C-alpha cells in the first residue's frame, strides 16, 4: 500500500462529503478525482474514517457495483444504502449507473 499523506486523507474525506444522499461512488472515482490511480490507498483511507456519522463513507462501493466492506459490517452498509433509496440485490447496487456519482 502507498502511504497516504495527511493532505491526501483530508482530500478523500472532503470528496466523501460531496456524494449526495441516495448516490454512490467508487474508490476508483475518488482516486481519479484526486488525480491519482491509488484507489487501494483511497480504500485504506476510507476504512480509517474517524467520523462515520458526518462523513458518509458507506456511499463508496466497488467499481463492479458490489457494496464492499464497511467498518461496521456489510449488513450495516447495506442497511444504510437501502435507507437512502439505493436498491441492492445479492450485495450489489441494482442499476448502478443510475445511482453513480461522478465528481
mmCIF file of C-alpha atoms in Angstrom:
data_model
loop_
_atom_site.group_PDB
_atom_site.id
_atom_site.type_symbol
_atom_site.label_atom_id
_atom_site.label_comp_id
_atom_site.label_asym_id
_atom_site.label_seq_id
_atom_site.Cartn_x
_atom_site.Cartn_y
_atom_site.Cartn_z
ATOM 1 C CA UNK A 1 0.000 0.000 0.000
ATOM 2 C CA UNK A 2 1.138 3.511 -0.734
ATOM 3 C CA UNK A 3 1.366 5.566 2.419
ATOM 4 C CA UNK A 4 -1.154 8.393 2.330
ATOM 5 C CA UNK A 5 -0.283 11.920 3.342
ATOM 6 C CA UNK A 6 -2.486 13.929 5.709
ATOM 7 C CA UNK A 7 -3.425 16.114 2.732
ATOM 8 C CA UNK A 8 -4.492 13.086 0.670
ATOM 9 C CA UNK A 9 -6.619 11.799 3.553
ATOM 10 C CA UNK A 10 -8.258 15.195 4.021
ATOM 11 C CA UNK A 11 -8.996 15.438 0.295
ATOM 12 C CA UNK A 12 -10.591 11.977 0.366
ATOM 13 C CA UNK A 13 -12.833 12.940 3.284
ATOM 14 C CA UNK A 14 -13.749 16.230 1.574
ATOM 15 C CA UNK A 15 -14.892 14.303 -1.503
ATOM 16 C CA UNK A 16 -16.962 11.935 0.625
ATOM 17 C CA UNK A 17 -18.915 14.953 1.848
ATOM 18 C CA UNK A 18 -19.807 15.787 -1.768
ATOM 19 C CA UNK A 19 -21.521 12.468 -2.506
ATOM 20 C CA UNK A 20 -25.254 13.254 -2.465
ATOM 21 C CA UNK A 21 -27.736 11.338 -0.345
ATOM 22 C CA UNK A 22 -29.074 8.463 -2.452
ATOM 23 C CA UNK A 23 -25.958 8.234 -4.638
ATOM 24 C CA UNK A 24 -22.801 6.113 -4.552
ATOM 25 C CA UNK A 25 -19.339 6.468 -5.992
ATOM 26 C CA UNK A 26 -16.324 4.183 -6.268
ATOM 27 C CA UNK A 27 -12.856 4.079 -4.780
ATOM 28 C CA UNK A 28 -11.527 4.439 -8.316
ATOM 29 C CA UNK A 29 -13.681 7.523 -8.997
ATOM 30 C CA UNK A 30 -12.384 9.210 -5.841
ATOM 31 C CA UNK A 31 -8.775 8.434 -6.798
ATOM 32 C CA UNK A 32 -9.429 9.797 -10.287
ATOM 33 C CA UNK A 33 -10.935 12.998 -8.848
ATOM 34 C CA UNK A 34 -7.761 13.422 -6.799
ATOM 35 C CA UNK A 35 -5.562 12.986 -9.871
ATOM 36 C CA UNK A 36 -4.340 9.616 -8.624
ATOM 37 C CA UNK A 37 -4.505 5.945 -9.582
ATOM 38 C CA UNK A 38 -4.159 4.871 -5.949
ATOM 39 C CA UNK A 39 -7.681 3.547 -5.463
ATOM 40 C CA UNK A 40 -6.495 0.965 -2.937
ATOM 41 C CA UNK A 41 -4.993 3.752 -0.869
ATOM 42 C CA UNK A 42 -8.338 5.550 -1.080
ATOM 43 C CA UNK A 43 -9.944 2.393 0.315
ATOM 44 C CA UNK A 44 -7.452 2.270 3.174
ATOM 45 C CA UNK A 45 -8.056 5.935 3.986
ATOM 46 C CA UNK A 46 -11.825 5.460 3.949
ATOM 47 C CA UNK A 47 -11.521 2.417 6.232
ATOM 48 C CA UNK A 48 -9.920 4.714 8.820
ATOM 49 C CA UNK A 49 -12.680 7.350 8.619
ATOM 50 C CA UNK A 50 -12.784 8.835 12.141
ATOM 51 C CA UNK A 51 -16.226 10.391 11.690
ATOM 52 C CA UNK A 52 -18.718 7.844 10.344
ATOM 53 C CA UNK A 53 -21.714 9.943 11.346
ATOM 54 C CA UNK A 54 -20.797 13.029 9.322
ATOM 55 C CA UNK A 55 -18.522 11.632 6.599
ATOM 56 C CA UNK A 56 -20.604 9.140 4.559
ATOM 57 C CA UNK A 57 -18.048 6.503 3.624
ATOM 58 C CA UNK A 58 -20.857 3.937 3.259
ATOM 59 C CA UNK A 59 -21.603 5.592 -0.119
ATOM 60 C CA UNK A 60 -18.341 4.307 -1.610
ATOM 61 C CA UNK A 61 -18.563 0.952 -3.375
ATOM 62 C CA UNK A 62 -16.518 -1.214 -5.720
ATOM 63 C CA UNK A 63 -16.360 -0.449 -9.451
ATOM 64 C CA UNK A 64 -18.330 -3.607 -10.242
ATOM 65 C CA UNK A 65 -21.290 -2.415 -8.155
ATOM 66 C CA UNK A 66 -20.608 -4.645 -5.133
ATOM 67 C CA UNK A 67 -21.069 -2.740 -1.901
ATOM 68 C CA UNK A 68 -17.721 -3.847 -0.490
ATOM 69 C CA UNK A 69 -16.550 -3.671 3.099
ATOM 70 C CA UNK A 70 -17.545 -1.287 5.868
ATOM 71 C CA UNK A 71 -16.078 -0.802 9.317
ATOM 72 C CA UNK A 72 -19.473 -1.577 10.918
ATOM 73 C CA UNK A 73 -20.025 -4.600 8.656
ATOM 74 C CA UNK A 74 -21.534 -5.161 5.240
ATOM 75 C CA UNK A 75 -25.024 -5.719 6.670
ATOM 76 C CA UNK A 76 -24.956 -2.238 8.215
ATOM 77 C CA UNK A 77 -23.634 -0.746 4.965
ATOM 78 C CA UNK A 78 -26.441 -2.416 3.020
ATOM 79 C CA UNK A 79 -28.963 -1.104 5.543
ATOM 80 C CA UNK A 80 -27.661 2.475 5.223
ATOM 81 C CA UNK A 81 -27.679 2.368 1.425
ATOM 82 C CA UNK A 82 -31.179 0.904 1.352
ATOM 83 C CA UNK A 83 -32.427 3.632 3.714
ATOM 84 C CA UNK A 84 -31.114 6.167 1.198
ATOM 85 C CA UNK A 85 -33.195 4.546 -1.537
ATOM 86 C CA UNK A 86 -30.402 2.655 -3.267
ATOM 87 C CA UNK A 87 -31.695 -0.756 -4.367
ATOM 88 C CA UNK A 88 -29.489 -3.766 -3.669
ATOM 89 C CA UNK A 89 -29.566 -7.376 -4.782
ATOM 90 C CA UNK A 90 -27.030 -10.034 -3.811
ATOM 91 C CA UNK A 91 -24.654 -7.427 -2.370
ATOM 92 C CA UNK A 92 -24.669 -5.213 -5.465
ATOM 93 C CA UNK A 93 -26.304 -1.927 -6.402
ATOM 94 C CA UNK A 94 -29.134 -2.522 -8.874
ATOM 95 C CA UNK A 95 -28.975 -0.183 -11.899
ATOM 96 C CA UNK A 96 -25.570 1.003 -10.722
ATOM 97 C CA UNK A 97 -25.211 3.767 -13.350
ATOM 98 C CA UNK A 98 -28.452 5.397 -12.194
ATOM 99 C CA UNK A 99 -27.038 5.885 -8.689
ATOM 100 C CA UNK A 100 -23.398 6.550 -9.622
ATOM 101 C CA UNK A 101 -21.993 9.956 -8.653
ATOM 102 C CA UNK A 102 -19.098 11.342 -10.688
ATOM 103 C CA UNK A 103 -17.002 14.251 -9.495
#
